[in-house]
Short mmCIF file of C-alpha atoms and ligand atoms in Angstrom, two decimals:
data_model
loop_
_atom_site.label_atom_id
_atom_site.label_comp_id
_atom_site.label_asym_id
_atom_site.label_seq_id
_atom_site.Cartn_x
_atom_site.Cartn_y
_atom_site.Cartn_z
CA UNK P 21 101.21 107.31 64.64
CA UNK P 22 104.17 107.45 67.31
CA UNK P 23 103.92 104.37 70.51
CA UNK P 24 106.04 103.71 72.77
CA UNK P 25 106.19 99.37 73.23
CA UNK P 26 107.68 97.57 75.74
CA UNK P 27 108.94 94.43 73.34
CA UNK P 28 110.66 92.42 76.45
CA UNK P 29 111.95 93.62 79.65
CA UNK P 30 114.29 96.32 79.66
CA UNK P 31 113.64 97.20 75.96
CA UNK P 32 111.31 100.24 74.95
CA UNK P 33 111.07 101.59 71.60
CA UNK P 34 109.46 104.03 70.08
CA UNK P 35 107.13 102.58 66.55
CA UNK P 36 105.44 104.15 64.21
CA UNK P 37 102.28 101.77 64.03
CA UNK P 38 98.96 102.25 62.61
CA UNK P 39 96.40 104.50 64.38
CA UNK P 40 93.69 102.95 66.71
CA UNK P 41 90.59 102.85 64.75
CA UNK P 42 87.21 102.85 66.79
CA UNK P 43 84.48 99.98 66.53
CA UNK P 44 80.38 100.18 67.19
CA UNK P 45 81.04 100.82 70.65
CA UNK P 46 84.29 102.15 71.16
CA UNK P 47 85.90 105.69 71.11
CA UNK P 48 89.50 106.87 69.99
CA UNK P 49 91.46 109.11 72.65
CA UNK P 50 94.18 111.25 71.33
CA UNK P 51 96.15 111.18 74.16
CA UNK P 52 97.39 114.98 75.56
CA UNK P 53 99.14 113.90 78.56
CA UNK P 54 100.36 110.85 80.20
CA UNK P 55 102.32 110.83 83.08
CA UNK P 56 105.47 107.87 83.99
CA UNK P 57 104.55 105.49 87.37
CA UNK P 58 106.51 103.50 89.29
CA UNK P 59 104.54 100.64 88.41
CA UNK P 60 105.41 101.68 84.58
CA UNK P 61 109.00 101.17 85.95
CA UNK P 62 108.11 98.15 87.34
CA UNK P 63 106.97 96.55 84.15
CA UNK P 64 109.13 97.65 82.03
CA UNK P 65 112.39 96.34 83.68
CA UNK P 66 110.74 92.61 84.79
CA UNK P 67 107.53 92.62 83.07
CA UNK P 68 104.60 91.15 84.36
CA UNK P 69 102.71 88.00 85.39
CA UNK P 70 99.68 89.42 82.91
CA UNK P 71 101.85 89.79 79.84
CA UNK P 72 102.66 87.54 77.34
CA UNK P 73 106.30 87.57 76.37
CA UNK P 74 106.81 88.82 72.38
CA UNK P 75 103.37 90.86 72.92
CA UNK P 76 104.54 94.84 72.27
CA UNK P 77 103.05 96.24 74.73
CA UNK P 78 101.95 100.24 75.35
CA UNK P 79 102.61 101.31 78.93
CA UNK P 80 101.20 104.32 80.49
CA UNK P 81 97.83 104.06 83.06
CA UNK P 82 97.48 107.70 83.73
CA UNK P 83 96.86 109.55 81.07
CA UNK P 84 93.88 112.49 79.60
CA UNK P 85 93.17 113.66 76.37
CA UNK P 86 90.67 114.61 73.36
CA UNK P 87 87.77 111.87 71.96
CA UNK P 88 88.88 111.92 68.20
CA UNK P 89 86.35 109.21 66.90
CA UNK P 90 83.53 107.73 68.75
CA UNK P 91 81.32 104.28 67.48
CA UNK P 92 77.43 104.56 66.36
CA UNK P 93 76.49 102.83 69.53
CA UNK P 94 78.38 104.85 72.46
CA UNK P 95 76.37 106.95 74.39
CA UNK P 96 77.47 109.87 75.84
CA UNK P 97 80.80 110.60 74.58
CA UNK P 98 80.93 112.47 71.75
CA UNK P 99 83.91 113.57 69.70
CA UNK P 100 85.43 116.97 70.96
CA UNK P 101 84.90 115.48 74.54
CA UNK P 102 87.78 116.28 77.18
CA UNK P 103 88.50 112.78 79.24
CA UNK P 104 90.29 110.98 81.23
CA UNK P 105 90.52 106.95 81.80
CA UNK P 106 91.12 104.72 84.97
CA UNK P 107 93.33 101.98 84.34
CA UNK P 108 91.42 99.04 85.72
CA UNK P 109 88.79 97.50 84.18
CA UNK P 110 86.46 95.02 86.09
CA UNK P 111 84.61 91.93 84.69
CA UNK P 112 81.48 93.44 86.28
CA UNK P 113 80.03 90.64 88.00
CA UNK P 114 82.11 88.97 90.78
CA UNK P 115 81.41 89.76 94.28
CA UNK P 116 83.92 92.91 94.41
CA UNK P 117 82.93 94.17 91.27
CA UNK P 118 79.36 94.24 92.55
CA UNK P 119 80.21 96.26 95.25
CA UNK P 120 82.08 98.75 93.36
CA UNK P 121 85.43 97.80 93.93
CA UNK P 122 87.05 97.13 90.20
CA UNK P 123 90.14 97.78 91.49
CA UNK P 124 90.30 94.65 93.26
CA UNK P 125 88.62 92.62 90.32
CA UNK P 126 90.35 89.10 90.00
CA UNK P 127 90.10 88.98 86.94
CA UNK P 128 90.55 92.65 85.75
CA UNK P 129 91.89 94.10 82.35
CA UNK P 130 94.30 97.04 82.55
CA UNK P 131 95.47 99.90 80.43
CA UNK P 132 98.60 99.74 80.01
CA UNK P 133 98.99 95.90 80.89
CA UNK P 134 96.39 93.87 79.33
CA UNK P 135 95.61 96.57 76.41
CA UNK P 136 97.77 99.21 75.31
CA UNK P 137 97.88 102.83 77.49
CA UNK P 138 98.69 105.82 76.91
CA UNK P 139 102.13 106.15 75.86
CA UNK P 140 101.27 106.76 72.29
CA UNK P 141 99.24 109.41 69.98
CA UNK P 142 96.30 108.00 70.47
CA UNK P 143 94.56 105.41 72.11
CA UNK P 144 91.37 103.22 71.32
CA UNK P 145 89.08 102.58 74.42
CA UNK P 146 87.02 99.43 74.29
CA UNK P 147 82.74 99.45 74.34
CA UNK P 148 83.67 97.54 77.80
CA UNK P 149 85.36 100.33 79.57
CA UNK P 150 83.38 102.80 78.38
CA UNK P 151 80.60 100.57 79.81
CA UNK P 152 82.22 99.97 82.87
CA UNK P 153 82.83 103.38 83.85
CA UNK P 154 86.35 103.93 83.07
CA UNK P 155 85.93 107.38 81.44
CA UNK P 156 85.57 110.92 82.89
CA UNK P 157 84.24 113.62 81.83
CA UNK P 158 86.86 116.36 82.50
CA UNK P 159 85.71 119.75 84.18
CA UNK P 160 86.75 122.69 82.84
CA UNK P 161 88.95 123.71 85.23
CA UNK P 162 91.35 120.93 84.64
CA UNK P 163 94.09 120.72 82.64
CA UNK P 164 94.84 117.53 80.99
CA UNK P 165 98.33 117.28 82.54
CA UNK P 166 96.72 117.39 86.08
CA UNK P 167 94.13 114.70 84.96
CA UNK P 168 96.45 112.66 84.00
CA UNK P 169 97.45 112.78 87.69
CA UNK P 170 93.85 112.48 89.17
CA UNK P 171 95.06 108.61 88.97
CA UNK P 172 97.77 108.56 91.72
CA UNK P 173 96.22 111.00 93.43
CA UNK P 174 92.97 108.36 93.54
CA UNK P 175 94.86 105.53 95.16
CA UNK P 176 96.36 108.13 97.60
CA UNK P 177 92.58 108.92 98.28
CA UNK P 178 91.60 105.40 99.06
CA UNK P 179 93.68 104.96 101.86
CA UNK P 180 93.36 108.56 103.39
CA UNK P 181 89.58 108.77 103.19
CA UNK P 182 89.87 105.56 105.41
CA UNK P 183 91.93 106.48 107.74
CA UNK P 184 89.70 108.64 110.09
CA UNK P 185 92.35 111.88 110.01
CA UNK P 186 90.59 115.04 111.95
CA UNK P 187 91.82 117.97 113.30
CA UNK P 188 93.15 116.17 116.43
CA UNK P 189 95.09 113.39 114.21
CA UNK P 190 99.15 113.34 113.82
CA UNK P 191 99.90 111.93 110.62
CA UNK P 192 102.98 110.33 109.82
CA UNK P 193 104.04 110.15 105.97
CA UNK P 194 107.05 107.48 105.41
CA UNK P 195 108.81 108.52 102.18
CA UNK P 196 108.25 112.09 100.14
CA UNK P 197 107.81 111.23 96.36
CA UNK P 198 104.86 111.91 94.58
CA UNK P 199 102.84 109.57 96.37
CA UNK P 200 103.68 110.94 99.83
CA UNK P 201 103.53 114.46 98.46
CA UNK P 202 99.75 113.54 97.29
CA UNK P 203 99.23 111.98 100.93
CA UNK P 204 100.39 115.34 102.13
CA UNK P 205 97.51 117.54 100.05
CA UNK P 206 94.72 114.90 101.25
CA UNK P 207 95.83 114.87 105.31
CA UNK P 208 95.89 118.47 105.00
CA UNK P 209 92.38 119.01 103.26
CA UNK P 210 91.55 116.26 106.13
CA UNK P 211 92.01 118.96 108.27
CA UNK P 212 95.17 116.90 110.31
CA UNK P 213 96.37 117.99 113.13
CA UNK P 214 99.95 118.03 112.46
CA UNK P 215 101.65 116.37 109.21
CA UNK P 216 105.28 115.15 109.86
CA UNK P 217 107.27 113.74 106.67
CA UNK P 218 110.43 111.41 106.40
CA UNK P 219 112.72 111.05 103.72
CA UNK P 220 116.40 110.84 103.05
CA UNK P 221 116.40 113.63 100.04
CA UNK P 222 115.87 117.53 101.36
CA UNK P 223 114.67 118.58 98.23
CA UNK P 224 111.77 115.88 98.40
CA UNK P 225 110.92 117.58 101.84
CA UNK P 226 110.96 120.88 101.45
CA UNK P 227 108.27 120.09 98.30
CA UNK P 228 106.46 117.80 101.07
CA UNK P 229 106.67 121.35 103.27
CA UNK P 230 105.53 123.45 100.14
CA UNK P 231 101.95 121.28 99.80
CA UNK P 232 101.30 121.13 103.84
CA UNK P 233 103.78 118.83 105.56
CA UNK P 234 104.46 120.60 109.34
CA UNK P 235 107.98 118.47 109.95
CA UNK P 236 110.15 117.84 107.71
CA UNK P 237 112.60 114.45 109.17
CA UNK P 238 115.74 114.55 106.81
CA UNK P 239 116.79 110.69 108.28
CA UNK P 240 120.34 111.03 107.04
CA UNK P 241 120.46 113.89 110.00
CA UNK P 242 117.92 112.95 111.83
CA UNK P 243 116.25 109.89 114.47
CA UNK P 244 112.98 109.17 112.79
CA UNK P 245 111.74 107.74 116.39
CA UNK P 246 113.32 110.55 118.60
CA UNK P 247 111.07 113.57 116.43
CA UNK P 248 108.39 111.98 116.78
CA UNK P 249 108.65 111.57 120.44
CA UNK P 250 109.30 115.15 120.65
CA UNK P 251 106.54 115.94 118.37
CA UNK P 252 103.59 114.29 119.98
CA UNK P 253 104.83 114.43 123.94
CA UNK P 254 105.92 110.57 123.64
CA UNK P 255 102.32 109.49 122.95
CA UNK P 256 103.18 108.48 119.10
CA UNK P 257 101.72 108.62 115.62
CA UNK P 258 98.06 108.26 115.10
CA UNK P 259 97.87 107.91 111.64
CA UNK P 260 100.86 106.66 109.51
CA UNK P 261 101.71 105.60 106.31
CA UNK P 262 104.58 103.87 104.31
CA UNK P 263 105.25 104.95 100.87
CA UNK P 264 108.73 103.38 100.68
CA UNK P 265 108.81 99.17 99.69
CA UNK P 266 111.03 98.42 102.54
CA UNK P 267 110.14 96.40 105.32
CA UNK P 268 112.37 98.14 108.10
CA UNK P 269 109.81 101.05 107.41
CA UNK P 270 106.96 99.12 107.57
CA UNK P 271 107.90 97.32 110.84
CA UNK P 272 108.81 101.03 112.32
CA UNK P 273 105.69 102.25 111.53
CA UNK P 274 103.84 100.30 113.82
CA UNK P 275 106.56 100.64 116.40
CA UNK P 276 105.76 104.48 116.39
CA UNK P 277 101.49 104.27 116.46
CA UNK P 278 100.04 105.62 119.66
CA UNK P 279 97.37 103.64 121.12
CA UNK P 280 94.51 103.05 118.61
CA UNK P 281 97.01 104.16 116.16
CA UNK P 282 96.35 103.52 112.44
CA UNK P 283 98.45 102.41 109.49
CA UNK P 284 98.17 102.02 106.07
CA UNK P 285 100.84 99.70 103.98
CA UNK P 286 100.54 102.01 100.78
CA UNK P 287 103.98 100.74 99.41
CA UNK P 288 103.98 97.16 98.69
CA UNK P 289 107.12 95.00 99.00
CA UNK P 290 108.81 92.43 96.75
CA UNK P 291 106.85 89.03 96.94
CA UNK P 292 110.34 87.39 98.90
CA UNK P 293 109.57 90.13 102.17
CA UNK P 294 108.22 89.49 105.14
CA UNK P 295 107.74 91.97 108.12
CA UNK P 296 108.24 90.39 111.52
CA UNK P 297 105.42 91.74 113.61
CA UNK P 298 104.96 92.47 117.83
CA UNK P 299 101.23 91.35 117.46
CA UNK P 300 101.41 91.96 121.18
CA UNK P 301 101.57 95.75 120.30
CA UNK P 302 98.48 95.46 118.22
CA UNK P 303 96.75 94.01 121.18
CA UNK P 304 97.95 96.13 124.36
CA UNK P 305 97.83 99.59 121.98
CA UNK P 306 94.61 98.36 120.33
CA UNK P 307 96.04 99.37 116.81
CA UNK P 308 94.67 99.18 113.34
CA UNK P 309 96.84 97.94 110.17
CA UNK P 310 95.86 98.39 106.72
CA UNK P 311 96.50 98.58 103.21
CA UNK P 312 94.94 99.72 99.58
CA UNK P 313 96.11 99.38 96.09
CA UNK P 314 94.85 100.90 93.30
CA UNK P 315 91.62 103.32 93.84
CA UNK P 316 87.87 102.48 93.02
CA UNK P 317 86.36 104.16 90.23
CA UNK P 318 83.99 106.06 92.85
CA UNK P 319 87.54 107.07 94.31
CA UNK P 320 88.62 108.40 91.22
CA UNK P 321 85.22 110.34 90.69
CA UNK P 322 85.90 112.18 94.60
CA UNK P 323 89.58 112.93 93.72
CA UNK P 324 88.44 114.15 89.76
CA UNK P 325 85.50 116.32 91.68
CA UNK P 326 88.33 117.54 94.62
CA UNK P 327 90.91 118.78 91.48
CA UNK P 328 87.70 120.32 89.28
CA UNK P 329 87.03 122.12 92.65
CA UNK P 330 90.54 123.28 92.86
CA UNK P 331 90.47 122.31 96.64
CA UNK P 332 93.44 120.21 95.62
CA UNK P 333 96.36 121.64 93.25
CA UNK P 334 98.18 118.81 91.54
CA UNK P 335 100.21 121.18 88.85
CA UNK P 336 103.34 121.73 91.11
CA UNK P 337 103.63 118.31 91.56
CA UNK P 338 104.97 117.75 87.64
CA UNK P 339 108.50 119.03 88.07
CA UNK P 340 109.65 117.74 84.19
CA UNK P 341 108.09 117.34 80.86
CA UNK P 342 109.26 115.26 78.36
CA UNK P 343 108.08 114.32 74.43
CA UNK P 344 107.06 110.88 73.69
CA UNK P 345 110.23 110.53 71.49
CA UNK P 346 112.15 110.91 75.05
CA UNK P 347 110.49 108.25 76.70
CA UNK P 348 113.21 106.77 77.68
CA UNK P 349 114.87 109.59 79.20
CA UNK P 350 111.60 110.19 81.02
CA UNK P 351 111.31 106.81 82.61
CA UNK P 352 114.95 107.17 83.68
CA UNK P 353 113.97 110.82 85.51
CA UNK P 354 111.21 109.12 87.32
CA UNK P 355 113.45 106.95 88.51
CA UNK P 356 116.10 109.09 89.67
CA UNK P 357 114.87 110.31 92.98
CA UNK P 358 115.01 113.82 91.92
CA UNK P 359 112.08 116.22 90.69
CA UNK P 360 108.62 115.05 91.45
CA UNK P 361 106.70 113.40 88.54
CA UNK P 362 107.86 113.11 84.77
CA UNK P 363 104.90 114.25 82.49
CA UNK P 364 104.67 113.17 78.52
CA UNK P 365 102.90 116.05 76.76
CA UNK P 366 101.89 115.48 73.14
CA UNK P 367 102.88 117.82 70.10
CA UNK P 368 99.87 120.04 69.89
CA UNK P 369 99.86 121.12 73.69
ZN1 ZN K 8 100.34 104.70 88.68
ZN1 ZN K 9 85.19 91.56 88.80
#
């Protein structure tokens, strides 16, 4: 079968290598979908701290497909089956594990880090994951392209369902790619007040506008600070959130909270940056500051159940497909700033 392997930073290639084979307690996913991540990005140009150099290693951590083989021992998966997997796996048994929060497992594995993802034909899911509660059950109403995308839209969901956004609440959304686009759908099923959006790239805006964004900030025309002035009667932003890894943006959005104001970091920042901070402005304006990474499994399970209930519609949000053979062109078009997110379909969809 085809994979794509990262061999060393920088170089991707696409191998023909021997097809996953499932033991006892594992099942074989031939992968339908898998879509490209800035954290793919990430790894593949500098690598990372959990991978061993001269290891090939399959990228990909949101991805759906088809159980083609499944061990004597699983239960409840069954070939034929129509899934999805979250990336993270937990060891099960620290103290965030055991309240539910794999995602912030010390010692976690990861598809697509510590065991190959889904960049390839198919993919074999270990006993442990299964175990775990890695994989979904896909409703019907689901394509596997849009499950592949339940995964961003997850993390998006674990800071948003936080963030106490109501009908009165004016939510700020620092940066429109497919992250702040996803932010967009979830303030608006939040029922938010208003939904402002900055960016420096129109088209990225006026896709913000087409999922729910109210104001649209364009910042090479326009003072991020001034519109929202104008927009909330010089009382500020309740809710914001930065999906850009600068700090400028970070700092700014806590200049423009109103009092009791809320922020969430989403974007994190190279390990060198620091933010200086008015903690004086926390104090007087009672604010709150926060941050998530990755989502829960039980955050992936509200987002999967939001999409099956079409109350969310991811589809527009894939603006480019690509073939597994492309790979490369595909990681360079999620890079690019333009389109929203690249999407690897498989031969037989
Ligand atoms: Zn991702
Ligand atoms: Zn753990």
């Amino acid at each position: 079968m085809k994979a794509a392997r990262l061999h060393s930073p920088g170089k991707i290639t696409v191998d023909e290598i021997p097809t996953p084979i499932a033991g006892v307690s594992d099942i074989v996913i031939k992968v339908q979908a898998a879509s490209i991540c800035g954290t793919d990005r990430r790894i593949a140009a500098n690598g990372h701290f959990k991978l061993q150099d001269g290891t090939p290693r399959v990228l990909g951590h949101e991805f759906a497909g088809e159980i083609t083989e499944a061990g004597s021992e699983v239960v409840g998966y069954a070939v034929g089956d129509r899934v999805s997997v979250t990336p993270n796996v937990g060891c099960g048994r620290c103290a965030n594990c055991l309240v539910g929060l794999n995602n912030m497992c010390p010692s976690y594995e990861a598809f697509g880090i510590t065991m190959d993802g889904g960049f390839q034909e198919y993919v074999r899911i270990p006993g442990f994951a299964i175990n775990r509660g890695n994989v979904f059950h896909l409703p019907g109403s689901v394509t596997y392209a849009e499950a592949a995308l339940v995964e961003p839209l997850s993390c998006c969901y674990n800071a948003v369902s936080k963030l106490g956004v109501g009908p009165s609440t004016t939510v700020l959304i620092m940066g429109a790619g497919p992250i702040g686009a996803c932010h967009v759908m979830l303030s608006k099923l939040y029922g938010a007040g208003k939904i402002i959006v900055s960016n420096n790239r129109q088209p990225r805006l006026d896709f913000a506008a087409s999922v729910g964004a109210d104001v649209l900030v364009n910042l090479t025309e326009r003072d991020l600070a001034t519109v929202v002035d104008e927009e909330t009667g010089g009382r500020g932003i309740d809710v914001a959130l930065t999906c850009v890894s600068k700090p400028e943006v970070q700092a700014q959005a806590v200049q423009l909270l109103a009092t009791h104001g809320r922020v969430n970091f989403f974007a994190g920042l190279g390990k060198a940056q620091t933010v200086p901070l008015d903690t004086n402005r926390v104090h007087y304006q009672g604010l709150t500051l926060t941050g998530t990474t990755g989502s829960s499994n039980s955050d992936y399970a509200e987002s999967l159940r939001l999409v099956g209930e079409r109350r969310l519609d991811l589809s527009p949000l894939v603006s480019q497909t690509f073939t597994l053979d492309d790979i490369e062109k595909a990681m360079a078009y999620a890079g690019s700033g333009q389109g929203m997110k690249a999407m690897i379909l498989f031969e037989s969809n």
